[in-house]
Each structure stands twice: as structure tokens, then as C-alpha cells.
CSV table of C-alpha atoms in Angstrom, one decimal:
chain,number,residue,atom,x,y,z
B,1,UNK,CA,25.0,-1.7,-9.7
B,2,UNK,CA,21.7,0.0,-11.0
B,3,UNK,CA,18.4,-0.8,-9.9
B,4,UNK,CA,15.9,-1.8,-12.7
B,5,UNK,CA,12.5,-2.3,-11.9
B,6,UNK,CA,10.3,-4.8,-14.0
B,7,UNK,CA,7.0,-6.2,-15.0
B,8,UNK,CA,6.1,-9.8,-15.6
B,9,UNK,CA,2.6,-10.5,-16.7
B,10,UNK,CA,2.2,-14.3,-17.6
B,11,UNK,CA,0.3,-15.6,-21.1
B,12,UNK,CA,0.1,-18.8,-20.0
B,13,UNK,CA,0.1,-20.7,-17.0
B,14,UNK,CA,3.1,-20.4,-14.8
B,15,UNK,CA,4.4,-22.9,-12.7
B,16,UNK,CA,7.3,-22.3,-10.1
B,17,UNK,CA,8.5,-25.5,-8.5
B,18,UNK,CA,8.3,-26.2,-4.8
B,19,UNK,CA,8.6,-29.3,-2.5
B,20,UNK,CA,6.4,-31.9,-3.8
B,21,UNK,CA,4.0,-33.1,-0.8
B,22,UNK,CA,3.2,-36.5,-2.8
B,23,UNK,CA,4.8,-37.8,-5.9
B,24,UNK,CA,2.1,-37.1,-8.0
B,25,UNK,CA,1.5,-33.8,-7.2
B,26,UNK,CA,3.4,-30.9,-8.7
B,27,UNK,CA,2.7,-27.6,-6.9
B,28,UNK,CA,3.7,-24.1,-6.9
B,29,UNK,CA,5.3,-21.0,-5.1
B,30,UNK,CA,3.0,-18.2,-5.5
B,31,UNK,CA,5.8,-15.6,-6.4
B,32,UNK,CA,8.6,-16.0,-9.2
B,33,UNK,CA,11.9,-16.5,-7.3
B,34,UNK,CA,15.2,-14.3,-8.6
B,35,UNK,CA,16.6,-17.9,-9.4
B,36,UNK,CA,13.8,-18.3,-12.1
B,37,UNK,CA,15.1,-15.3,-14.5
B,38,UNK,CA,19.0,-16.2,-13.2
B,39,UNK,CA,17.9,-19.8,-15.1
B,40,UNK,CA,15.8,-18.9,-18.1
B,41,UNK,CA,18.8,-16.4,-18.9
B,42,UNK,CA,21.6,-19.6,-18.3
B,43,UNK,CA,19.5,-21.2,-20.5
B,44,UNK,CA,19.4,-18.7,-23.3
B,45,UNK,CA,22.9,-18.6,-23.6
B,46,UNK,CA,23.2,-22.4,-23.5
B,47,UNK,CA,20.6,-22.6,-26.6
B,48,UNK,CA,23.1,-20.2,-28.4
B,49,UNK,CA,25.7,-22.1,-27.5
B,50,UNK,CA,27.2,-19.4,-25.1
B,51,UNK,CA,28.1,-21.4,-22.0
B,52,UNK,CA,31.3,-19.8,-21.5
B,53,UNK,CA,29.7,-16.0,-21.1
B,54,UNK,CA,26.6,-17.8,-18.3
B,55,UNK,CA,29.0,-17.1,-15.0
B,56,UNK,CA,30.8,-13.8,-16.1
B,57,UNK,CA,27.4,-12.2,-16.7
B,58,UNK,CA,25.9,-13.9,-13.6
B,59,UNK,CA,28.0,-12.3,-11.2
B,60,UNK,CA,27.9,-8.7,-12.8
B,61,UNK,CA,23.9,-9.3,-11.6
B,62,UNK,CA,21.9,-9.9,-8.6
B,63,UNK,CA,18.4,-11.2,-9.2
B,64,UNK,CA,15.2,-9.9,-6.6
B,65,UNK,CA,12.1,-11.9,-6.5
B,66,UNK,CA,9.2,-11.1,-7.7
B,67,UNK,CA,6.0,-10.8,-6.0
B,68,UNK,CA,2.2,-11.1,-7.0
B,69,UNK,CA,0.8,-7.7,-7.7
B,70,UNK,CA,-2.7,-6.6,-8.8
B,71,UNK,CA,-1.5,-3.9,-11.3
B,72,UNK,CA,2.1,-3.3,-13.2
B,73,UNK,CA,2.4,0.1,-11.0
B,74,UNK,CA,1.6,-1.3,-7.6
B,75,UNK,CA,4.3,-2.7,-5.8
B,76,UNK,CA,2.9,-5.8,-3.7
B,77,UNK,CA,5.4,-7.0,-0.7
B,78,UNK,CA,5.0,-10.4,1.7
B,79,UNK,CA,3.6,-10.1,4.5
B,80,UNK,CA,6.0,-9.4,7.7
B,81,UNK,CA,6.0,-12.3,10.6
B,82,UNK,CA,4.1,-9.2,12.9
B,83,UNK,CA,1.3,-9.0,10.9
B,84,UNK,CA,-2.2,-10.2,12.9
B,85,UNK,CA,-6.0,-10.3,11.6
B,86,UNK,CA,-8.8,-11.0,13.5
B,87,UNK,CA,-9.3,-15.1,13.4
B,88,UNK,CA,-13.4,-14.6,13.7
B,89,UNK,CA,-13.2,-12.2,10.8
B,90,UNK,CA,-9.8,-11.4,8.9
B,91,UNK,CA,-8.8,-9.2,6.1
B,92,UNK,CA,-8.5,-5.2,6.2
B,93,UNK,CA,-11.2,-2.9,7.3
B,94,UNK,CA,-10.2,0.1,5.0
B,95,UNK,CA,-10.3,-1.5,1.5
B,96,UNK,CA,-11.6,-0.2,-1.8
B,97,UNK,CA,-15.2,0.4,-2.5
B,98,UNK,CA,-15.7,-2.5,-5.3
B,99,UNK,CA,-13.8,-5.0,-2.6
B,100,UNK,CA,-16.2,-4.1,0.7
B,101,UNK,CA,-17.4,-7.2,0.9
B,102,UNK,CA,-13.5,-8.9,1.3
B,103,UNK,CA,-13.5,-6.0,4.5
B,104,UNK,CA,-12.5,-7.7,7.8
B,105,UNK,CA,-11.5,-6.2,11.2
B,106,UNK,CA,-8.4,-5.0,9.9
B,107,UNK,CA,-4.8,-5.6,9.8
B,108,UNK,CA,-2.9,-5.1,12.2
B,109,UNK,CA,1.4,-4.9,13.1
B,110,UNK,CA,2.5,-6.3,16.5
B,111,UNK,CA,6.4,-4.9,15.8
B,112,UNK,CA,6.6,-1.9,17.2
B,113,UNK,CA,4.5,-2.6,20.7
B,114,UNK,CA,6.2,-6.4,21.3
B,115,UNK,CA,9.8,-4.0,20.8
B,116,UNK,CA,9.0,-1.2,23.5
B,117,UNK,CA,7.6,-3.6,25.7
B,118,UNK,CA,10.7,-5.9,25.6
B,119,UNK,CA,12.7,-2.9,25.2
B,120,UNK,CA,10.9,-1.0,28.7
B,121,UNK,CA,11.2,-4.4,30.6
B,122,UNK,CA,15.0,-4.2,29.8
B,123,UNK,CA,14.9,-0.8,31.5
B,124,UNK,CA,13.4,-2.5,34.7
B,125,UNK,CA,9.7,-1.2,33.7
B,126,UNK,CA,7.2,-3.7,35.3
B,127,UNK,CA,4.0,-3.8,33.6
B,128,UNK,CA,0.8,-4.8,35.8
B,129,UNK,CA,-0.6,-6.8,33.2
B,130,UNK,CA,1.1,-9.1,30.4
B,131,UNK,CA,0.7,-8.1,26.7
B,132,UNK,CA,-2.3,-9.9,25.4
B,133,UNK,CA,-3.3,-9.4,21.6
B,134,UNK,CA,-7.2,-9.3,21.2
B,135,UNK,CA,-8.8,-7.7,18.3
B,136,UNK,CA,-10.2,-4.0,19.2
B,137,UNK,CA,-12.8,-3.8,16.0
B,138,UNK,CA,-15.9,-2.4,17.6
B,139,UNK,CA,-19.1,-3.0,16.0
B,140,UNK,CA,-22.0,-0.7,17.6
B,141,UNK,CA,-19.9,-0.3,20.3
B,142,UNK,CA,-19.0,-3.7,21.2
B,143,UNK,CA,-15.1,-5.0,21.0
B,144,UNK,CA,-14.8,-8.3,19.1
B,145,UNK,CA,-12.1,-9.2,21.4
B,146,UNK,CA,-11.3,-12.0,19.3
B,147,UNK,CA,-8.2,-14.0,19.3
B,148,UNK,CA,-5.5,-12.3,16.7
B,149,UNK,CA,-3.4,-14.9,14.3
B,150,UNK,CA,-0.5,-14.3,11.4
B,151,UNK,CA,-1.5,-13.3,8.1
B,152,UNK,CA,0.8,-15.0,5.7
B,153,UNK,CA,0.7,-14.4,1.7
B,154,UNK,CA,1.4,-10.8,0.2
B,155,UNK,CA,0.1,-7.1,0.1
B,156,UNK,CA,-0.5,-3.9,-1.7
B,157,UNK,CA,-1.7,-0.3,-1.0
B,158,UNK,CA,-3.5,1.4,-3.2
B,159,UNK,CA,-5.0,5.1,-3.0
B,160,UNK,CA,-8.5,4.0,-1.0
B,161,UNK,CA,-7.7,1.0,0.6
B,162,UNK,CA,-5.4,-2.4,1.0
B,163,UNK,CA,-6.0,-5.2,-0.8
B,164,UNK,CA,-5.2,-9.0,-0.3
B,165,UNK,CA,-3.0,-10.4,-2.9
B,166,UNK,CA,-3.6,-14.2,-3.8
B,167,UNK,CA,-2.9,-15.4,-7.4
B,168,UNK,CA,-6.0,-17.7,-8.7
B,169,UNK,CA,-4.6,-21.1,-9.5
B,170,UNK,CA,-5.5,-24.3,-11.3
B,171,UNK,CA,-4.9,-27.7,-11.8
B,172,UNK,CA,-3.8,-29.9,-14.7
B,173,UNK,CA,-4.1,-33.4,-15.0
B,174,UNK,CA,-1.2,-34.9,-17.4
B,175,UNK,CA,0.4,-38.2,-18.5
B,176,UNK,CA,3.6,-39.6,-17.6
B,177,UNK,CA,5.7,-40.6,-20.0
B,178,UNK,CA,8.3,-44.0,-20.1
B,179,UNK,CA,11.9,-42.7,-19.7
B,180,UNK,CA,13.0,-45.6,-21.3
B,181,UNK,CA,10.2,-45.8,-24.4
B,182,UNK,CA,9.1,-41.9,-24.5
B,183,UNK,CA,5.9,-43.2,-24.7
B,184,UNK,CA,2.5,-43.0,-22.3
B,185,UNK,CA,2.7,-44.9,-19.4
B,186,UNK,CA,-0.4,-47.0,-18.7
B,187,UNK,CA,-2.2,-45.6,-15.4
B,188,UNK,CA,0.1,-43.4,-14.6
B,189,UNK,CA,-0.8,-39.8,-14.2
B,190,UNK,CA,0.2,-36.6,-12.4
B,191,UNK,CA,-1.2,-33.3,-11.4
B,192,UNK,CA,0.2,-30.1,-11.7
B,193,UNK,CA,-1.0,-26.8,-10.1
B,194,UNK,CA,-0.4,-23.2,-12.0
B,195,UNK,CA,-1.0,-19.9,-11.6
B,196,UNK,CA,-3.6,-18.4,-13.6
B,197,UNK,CA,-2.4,-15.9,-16.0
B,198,UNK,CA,-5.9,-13.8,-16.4
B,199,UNK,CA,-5.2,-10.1,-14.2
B,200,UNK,CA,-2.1,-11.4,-12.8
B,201,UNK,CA,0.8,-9.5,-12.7
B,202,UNK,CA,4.3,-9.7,-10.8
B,203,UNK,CA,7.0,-6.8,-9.9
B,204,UNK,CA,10.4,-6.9,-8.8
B,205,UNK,CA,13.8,-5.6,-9.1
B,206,UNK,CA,17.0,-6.9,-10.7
B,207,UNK,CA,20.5,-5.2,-10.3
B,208,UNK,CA,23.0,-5.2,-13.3
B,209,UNK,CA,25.9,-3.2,-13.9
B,210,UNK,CA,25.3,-2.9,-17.8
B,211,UNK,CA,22.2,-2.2,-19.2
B,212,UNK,CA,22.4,-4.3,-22.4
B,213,UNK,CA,22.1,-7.5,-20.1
B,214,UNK,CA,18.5,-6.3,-18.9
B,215,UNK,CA,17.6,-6.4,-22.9
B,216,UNK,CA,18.8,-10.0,-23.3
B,217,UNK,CA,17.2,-11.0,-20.2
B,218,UNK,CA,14.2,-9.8,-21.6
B,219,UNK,CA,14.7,-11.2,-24.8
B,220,UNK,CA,15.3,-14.8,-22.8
B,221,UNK,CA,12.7,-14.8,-20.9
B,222,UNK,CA,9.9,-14.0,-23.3
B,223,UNK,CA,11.6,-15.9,-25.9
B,224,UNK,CA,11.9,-19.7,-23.6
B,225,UNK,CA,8.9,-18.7,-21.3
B,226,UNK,CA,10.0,-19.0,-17.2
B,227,UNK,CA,9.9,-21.6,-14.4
B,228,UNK,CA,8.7,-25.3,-15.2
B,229,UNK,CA,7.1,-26.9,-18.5
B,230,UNK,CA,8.2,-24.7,-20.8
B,231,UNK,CA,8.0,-27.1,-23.1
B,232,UNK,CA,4.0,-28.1,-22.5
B,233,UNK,CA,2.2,-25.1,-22.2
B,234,UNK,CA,3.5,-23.0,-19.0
B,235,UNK,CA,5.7,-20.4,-18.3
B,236,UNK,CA,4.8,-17.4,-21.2
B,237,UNK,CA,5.7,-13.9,-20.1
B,238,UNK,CA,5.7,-10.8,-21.4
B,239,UNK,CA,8.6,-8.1,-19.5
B,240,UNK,CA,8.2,-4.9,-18.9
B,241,UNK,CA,10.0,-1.9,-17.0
B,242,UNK,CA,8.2,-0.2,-14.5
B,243,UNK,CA,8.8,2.5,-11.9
B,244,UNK,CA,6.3,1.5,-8.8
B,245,UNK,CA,6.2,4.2,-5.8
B,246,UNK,CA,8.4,3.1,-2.9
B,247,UNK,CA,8.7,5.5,-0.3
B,248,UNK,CA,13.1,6.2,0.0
B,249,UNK,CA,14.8,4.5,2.6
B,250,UNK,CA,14.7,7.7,4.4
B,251,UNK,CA,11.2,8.4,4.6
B,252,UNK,CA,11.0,5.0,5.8
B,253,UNK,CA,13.4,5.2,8.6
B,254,UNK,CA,12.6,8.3,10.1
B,255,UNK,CA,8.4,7.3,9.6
B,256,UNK,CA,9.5,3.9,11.4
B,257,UNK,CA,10.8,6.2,14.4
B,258,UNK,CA,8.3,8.2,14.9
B,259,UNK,CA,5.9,5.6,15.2
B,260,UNK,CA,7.7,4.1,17.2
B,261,UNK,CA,8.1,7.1,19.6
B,262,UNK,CA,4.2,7.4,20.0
B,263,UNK,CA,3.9,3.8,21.1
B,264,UNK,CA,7.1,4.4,23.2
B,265,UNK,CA,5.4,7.1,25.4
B,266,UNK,CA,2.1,5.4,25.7
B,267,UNK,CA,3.7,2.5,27.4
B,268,UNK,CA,6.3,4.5,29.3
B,269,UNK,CA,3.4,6.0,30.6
B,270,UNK,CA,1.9,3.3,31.7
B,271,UNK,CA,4.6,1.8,33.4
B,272,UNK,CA,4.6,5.1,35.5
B,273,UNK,CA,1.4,4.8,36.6
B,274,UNK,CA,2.6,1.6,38.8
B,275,UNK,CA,6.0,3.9,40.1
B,276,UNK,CA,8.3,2.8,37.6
B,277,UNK,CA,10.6,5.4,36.2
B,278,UNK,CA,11.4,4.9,32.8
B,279,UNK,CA,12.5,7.1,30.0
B,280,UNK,CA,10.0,8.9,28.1
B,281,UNK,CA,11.8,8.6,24.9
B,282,UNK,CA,13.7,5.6,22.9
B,283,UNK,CA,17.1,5.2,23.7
B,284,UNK,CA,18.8,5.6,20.2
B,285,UNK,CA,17.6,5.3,16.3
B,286,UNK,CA,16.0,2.1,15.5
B,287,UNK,CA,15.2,0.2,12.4
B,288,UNK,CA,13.8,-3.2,11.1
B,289,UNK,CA,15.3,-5.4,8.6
B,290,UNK,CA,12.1,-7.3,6.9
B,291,UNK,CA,13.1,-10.6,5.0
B,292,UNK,CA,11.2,-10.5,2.0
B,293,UNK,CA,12.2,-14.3,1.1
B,294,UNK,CA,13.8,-16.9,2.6
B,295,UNK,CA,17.6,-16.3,4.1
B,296,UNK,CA,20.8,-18.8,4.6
B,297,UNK,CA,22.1,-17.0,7.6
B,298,UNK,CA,25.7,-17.9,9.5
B,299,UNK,CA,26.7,-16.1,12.6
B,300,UNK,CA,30.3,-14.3,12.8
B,301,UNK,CA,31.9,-18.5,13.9
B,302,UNK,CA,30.6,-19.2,10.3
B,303,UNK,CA,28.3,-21.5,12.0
B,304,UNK,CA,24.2,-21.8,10.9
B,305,UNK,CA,21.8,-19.2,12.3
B,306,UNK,CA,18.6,-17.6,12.2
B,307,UNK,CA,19.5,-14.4,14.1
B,308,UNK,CA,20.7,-11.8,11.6
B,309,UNK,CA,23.5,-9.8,12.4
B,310,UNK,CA,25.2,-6.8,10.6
B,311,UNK,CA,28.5,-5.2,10.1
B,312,UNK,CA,27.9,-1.8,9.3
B,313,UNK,CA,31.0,0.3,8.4
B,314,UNK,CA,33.2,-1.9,11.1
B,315,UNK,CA,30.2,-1.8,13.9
B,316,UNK,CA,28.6,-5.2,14.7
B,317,UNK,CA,24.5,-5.0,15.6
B,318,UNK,CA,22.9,-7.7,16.6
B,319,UNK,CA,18.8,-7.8,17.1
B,320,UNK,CA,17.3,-5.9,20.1
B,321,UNK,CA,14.1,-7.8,18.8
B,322,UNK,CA,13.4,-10.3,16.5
B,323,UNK,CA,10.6,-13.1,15.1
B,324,UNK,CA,11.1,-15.8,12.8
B,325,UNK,CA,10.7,-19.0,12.0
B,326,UNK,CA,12.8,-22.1,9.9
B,327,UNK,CA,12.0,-23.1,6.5
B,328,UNK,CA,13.8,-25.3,3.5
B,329,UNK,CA,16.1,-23.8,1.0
B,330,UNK,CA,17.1,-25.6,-1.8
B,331,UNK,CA,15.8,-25.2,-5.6
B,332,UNK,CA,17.5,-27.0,-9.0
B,333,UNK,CA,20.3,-25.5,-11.2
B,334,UNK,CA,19.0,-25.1,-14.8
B,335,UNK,CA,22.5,-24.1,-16.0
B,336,UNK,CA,24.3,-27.3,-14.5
B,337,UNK,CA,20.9,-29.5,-14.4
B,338,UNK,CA,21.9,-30.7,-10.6
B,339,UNK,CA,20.2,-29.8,-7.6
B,340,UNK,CA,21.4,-27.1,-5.3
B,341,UNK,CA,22.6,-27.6,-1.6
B,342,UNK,CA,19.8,-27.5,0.8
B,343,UNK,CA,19.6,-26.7,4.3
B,344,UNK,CA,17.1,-24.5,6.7
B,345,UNK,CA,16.6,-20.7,6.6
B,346,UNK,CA,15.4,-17.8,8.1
B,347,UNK,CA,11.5,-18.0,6.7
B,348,UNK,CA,9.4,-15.3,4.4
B,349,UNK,CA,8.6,-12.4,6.6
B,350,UNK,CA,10.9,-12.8,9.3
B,351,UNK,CA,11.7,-9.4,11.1
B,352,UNK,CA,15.0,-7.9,13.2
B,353,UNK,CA,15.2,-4.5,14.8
B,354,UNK,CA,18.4,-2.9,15.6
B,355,UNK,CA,19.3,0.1,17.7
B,356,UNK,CA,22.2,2.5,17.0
B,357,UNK,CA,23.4,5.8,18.1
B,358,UNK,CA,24.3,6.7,14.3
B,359,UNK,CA,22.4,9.8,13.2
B,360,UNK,CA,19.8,9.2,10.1
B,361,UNK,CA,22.5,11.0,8.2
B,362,UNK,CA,25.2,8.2,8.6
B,363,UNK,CA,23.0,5.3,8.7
B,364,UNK,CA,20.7,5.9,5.6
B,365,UNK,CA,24.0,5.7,2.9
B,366,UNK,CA,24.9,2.0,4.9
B,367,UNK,CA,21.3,0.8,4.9
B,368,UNK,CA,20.6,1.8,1.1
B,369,UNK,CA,24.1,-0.7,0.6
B,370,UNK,CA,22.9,-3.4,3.0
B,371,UNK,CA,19.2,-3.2,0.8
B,372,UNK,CA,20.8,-3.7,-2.5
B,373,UNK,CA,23.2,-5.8,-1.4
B,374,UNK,CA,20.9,-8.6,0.8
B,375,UNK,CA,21.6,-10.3,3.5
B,376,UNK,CA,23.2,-14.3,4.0
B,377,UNK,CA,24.3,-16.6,0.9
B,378,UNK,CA,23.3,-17.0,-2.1
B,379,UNK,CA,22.2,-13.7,-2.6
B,380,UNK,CA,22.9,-13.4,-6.5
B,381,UNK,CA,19.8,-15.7,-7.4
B,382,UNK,CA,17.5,-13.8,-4.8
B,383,UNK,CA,17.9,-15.5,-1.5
B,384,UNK,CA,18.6,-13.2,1.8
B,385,UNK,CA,16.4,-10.0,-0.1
B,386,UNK,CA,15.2,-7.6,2.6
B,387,UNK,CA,13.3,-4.5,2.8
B,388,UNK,CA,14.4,-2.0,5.9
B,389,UNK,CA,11.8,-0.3,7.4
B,390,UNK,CA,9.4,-2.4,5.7
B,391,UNK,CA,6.5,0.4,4.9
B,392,UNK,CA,3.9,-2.4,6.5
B,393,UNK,CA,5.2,-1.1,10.1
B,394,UNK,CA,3.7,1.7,9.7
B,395,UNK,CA,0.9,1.4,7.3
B,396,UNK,CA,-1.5,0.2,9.8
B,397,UNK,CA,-2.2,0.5,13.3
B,398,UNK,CA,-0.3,-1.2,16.1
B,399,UNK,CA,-2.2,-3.6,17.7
């Protein structure tokens, strides 16, 4: 399947459904699900009376997600599970010149030191101290030592800094109506949060196998509008395609390993320094799967799991490291108007590392696969997407 890169940048208000927390209150994801598109396209075809071509065309696709961006050519991504900020003072240190007063103590990844730790201790390396994250920001010479805590929400890099991305949002107050009498009700009313359109943009990918079904989707999506109340004022967007810079899969992998090399000998050395032999070089090539939405994962029994593992040309990995968390999966089916099965998944931002003895050569054609592919079920509507090598782990400092 080809990759197509796109653009959606919202007219009006846009409103992606969520769990309710009270019945009166109707809030919303702050990125645009692959499931969205899969739906507004379902429900083109079922306002042309097409409802025969919905599942042939469907499974010729698979549907990424979308994430809040602050320009079309920027690619934003989630935050991984590693990512720590200072809790006295959070937010990046570098960012650019007309954002300086959003600079924090930086950003920082716990990855790559919590793996060679883990991995050292493995090897029978004892360290005379436990790992403790504290914040190293020194102002006029003074450490803030502060306690570090995650970062959730999303990201992007631009050429003189990093930037926070959080969609502005606002809140509607509306009228329910009688199911029975289509009228008012009296006293009753509801409250609905959006996603202000104004500077808000969201990239993402979609794979099709024909071109001519990107067009249509298109042509659906700007023509019904996206996500939730359509019908009262939400959901406008206008779609464009866009080539954001990614750094290849390569680059990724090998940058990932050399990273990880330099923190590698600074603890190995370490460890020597209390007469523990330990290599001075990882064992192996590693990389990190980054979930960059929710995943339904099953083990090889078939049985419920939030430990990824791959099959990679016959070989079976399984994590040498990995942090994550549960959350709910469920959504509603536009094209059948039912809900879909729920259950618990691997969370936003989890993060697995694996170690192989494949050379970058052999392991970058499988990885590129496994990317475009995704990972778990229900991948055609944009569950289980994943970034390898994801470029956060190496963006910033370890902490």
C-alpha cells in the first residue's frame, strides 16, 4: 500500500467523542482518531446509496491518526511514556525566541538510561547507588534537583526550538431535545467541549492501495464535515496533502544506537569503578517500538496482554524493556450505527525495546513492514499505530 500524508485544518469546531465523565458533559480527544475519516468516508457512500462498495474499499485501506500540529509541514507526535519535565518548572528549555516565556527546565527521555541499567544489572553489574531521577537544570550554578514527572499530550520540533502542542478548546452550552416530540426539553441542557479551529492544524498518514480512494475521501470528509455534530455546527475541514520531514527508519535506528552506546559506556563505567566487569559495548542492535495510540494486544495463547511481542521473518522478540500503562478502547460504528467491542489496551505513549543480532541491513526492510502495518487489532481504523525509533529518544537529553 502507499503512504499518503495529509492535512486537516478545521473551519469550525471539531468535536471527537470520548468517555463521557457525567451525562451532561460531552468532551473530546485532542487528536482525530483514524476511525473518524474510516466513518465520515462509510458515511459518504451510505448518503449515495453505496453501502455495498463501504467494506471492499475499507479493507484496501488502513487509516493513521492524526495528531495536533502547529503548522501543515510540521509533523507533531505524542509524547512517549519516558518523557519527564521538571514538576517545579516543566516545559522545554530550548524553545523558540517568541515562546521564551513557555521555557521550562527542559524535557527530558528516561528510555535509554532505565534500558542499560536494567540491561547492566542483567549482566551482574551492581550499581552503588539506585537510579534516582532529579532534575539537573542549573540556574547560576545551582541544580534544581527537583522531582521529575511524565509529560503527557503531544510534540513538535521546529528549526530553533520544541514546542508544546495543546489545541485551545471551548465549551458549548445546548438544548436537548424530546426523542419522542423532537422538541426542547424543559430544563434540560448539555455541554459540549470542541476544539478551537483558529491556528489549528492536524497531520497524519493514511495507506491506500489506489489513489482515487484518497480523492473521495477528501471529497467525504470536506463535504459531511468529521467527528460529532455534524449536523449543528462542528466538524468542517478542509484536506490537504502534505510531505512533513521524518527522519527514514534508518536514520532512526542506527541514531537510536548510538545514543544508546554513549549512555552504555558511561554506566559500564561506572559499574567498574566498584570491580564489576561488564562489557563496554551493548550486546546486539536494539530498537523501540513507540505506540502512538492506544493498542488491543494478545500474546501468542491468543490471550489479552499489554507486553508487545513481534514475529519478525519467523523470529519471536519479546521486550528486553518496556513501560506502559492500561487504558479503554472502544469508539461507535458510524457505518453500522452500533457500538464497537470494548476492552483495555496498551495506552498512548507506551514504549518496548527489543534486542537482535540482525544487522541494520536485515532489520530495517522488516521494521519499515511492521510500521506500516501496526501492531494488535483493529489496526484498519488506526488502533495498534507505532513509530520505531520514535525520534523523541533521541531528540533530547537522557536524563
Amino acid at each position: 500500500m502507499t503512504e499518503f500524508w495529509l492535512n486537516l485544518t478545521p473551519t469550525e469546531p471539531l468535536r471527537v467523542g470520548e468517555l463521557k465523565p457525567t451525562g451532561q458533559y460531552l468532551s473530546t480527544r485532542s487528536y482525530v482518531p483514524g476511525s473518524v475519516l474510516r466513518g465520515a468516508l462509510a458515511e459518504w457512500f451510505i448518503a449515495q446509496g453505496r453501502e455495498a462498495q463501504i467494506v471492499p474499499v475499507v479493507r484496501r485501506m488502513r487509516f493513521g491518526n492524526f495528531f495536533p500540529t502547529v503548522s501543515a509541514q510540521v509533523l507533531s507526535l505524542p509524547f512517549p511514556i519516558t518523557a519527564l519535565e521538571c514538576k517545579l518548572k516543566g516545559g522545554f528549555h530550548k524553545v523558540p525566541r517568541e515562546r521564551k516565556k513557555d521555557a521550562g527546565h527542559g524535557i527530558r527521555d528516561s528510555l535509554l538510561i532505565a534500558l542499560v541499567y536494567v540491561e547492566l544489572e542483567r549482566l551482574g553489574a551492581r550499581f552503588p547507588v539506585p537510579m534516582l531521577l532529579r532534575c539537573s537544570h542549573a540556574d547560576e550554578g545551582t541544580p534544581c534537583g527537583g522531582r521529575m514527572e511524565r509529560v503527557n499530550g503531544f510534540y513538535a520540533r521546529l528549526d530553533d526550538g520544541w514546542v508544546k502542542v495543546s489545541p485551545s478548546r471551548g465549551i458549548q452550552t445546548k438544548v436537548a431535545l424530546s426523542r419522542y416530540r423532537r422538541a426542547a426539553r424543559e430544563r434540560m441542557l448539555y455541554y459540549v467541549l470542541g476544539l478551537r479551529p483558529h491556528g489549528l492544524s492536524f497531520v497524519g498518514r493514511i495507506w491506500s492501495e489506489d489513489d482515487a480512494v484518497i480523492a473521495e475521501l477528501k471529497e467525504a470528509a470536506q463535504s459531511i464535515g468529521i467527528g460529532a455534530l455534524t449536523t449543528r455546527g462542528f466538524g468542517s475541514v478542509q484536506i490537504s496533502e502534505v510531505e512533513p520531514a521524518l527522519p527514514s527508519l534508518k536514520e532512526r535506528l542506527q541514531a537510536f544506537n548510538e545514543r544508546l552506546r554513549e549512555v552504555w559506556r558511561s554506566l559500564a563505567d561506572l559499574a567498574r569503578q566498584v570491580g564489576v566487569e561488564v562489557p563496554g559495548e551493548p550486546l546486539g542492535l536494539y530498537f523501540s517500538v513507540d505506540l502512538l495510540v492506544p493498542a488491543l494486544l494478545r500474546d501468542r495463547h491468543g490471550l489479552p496482554t499489554l507486553r508487545l511481542e513481534l514475529n519478525l521473518d519467523g523470529e519471536l522478540l519479546v521486550p528486553v524493556w518496556w513501560a506502559t500503562q492500561t487504558t479503554f478502547v472502544g469508539g461507535w460504528s458510524t457505518a453500522w450505527g452500533l457500538p464497537k467491542p470494548t476492552g483495555l489496551g496498551a495506552a498512548q505513549g507506551s514504549t518496548y525495546v527489543f534486542r537482535t543480532k540482525r544487522s541494520v541491513e536485515e532489520l530495517v526492510p522488516l521494521l519499515e513492514s511492521l510500521e506500516a502495518q501496526g501492531v494488535g487489532e483493529r489496526t484498519d481504523e488506526g488502533l495498534g499505530e507505532i513509530i520505531v525509533c520514535h525520534p523523541f529518544h533521541m531528540e533530547v537529553m537522557p536524563v
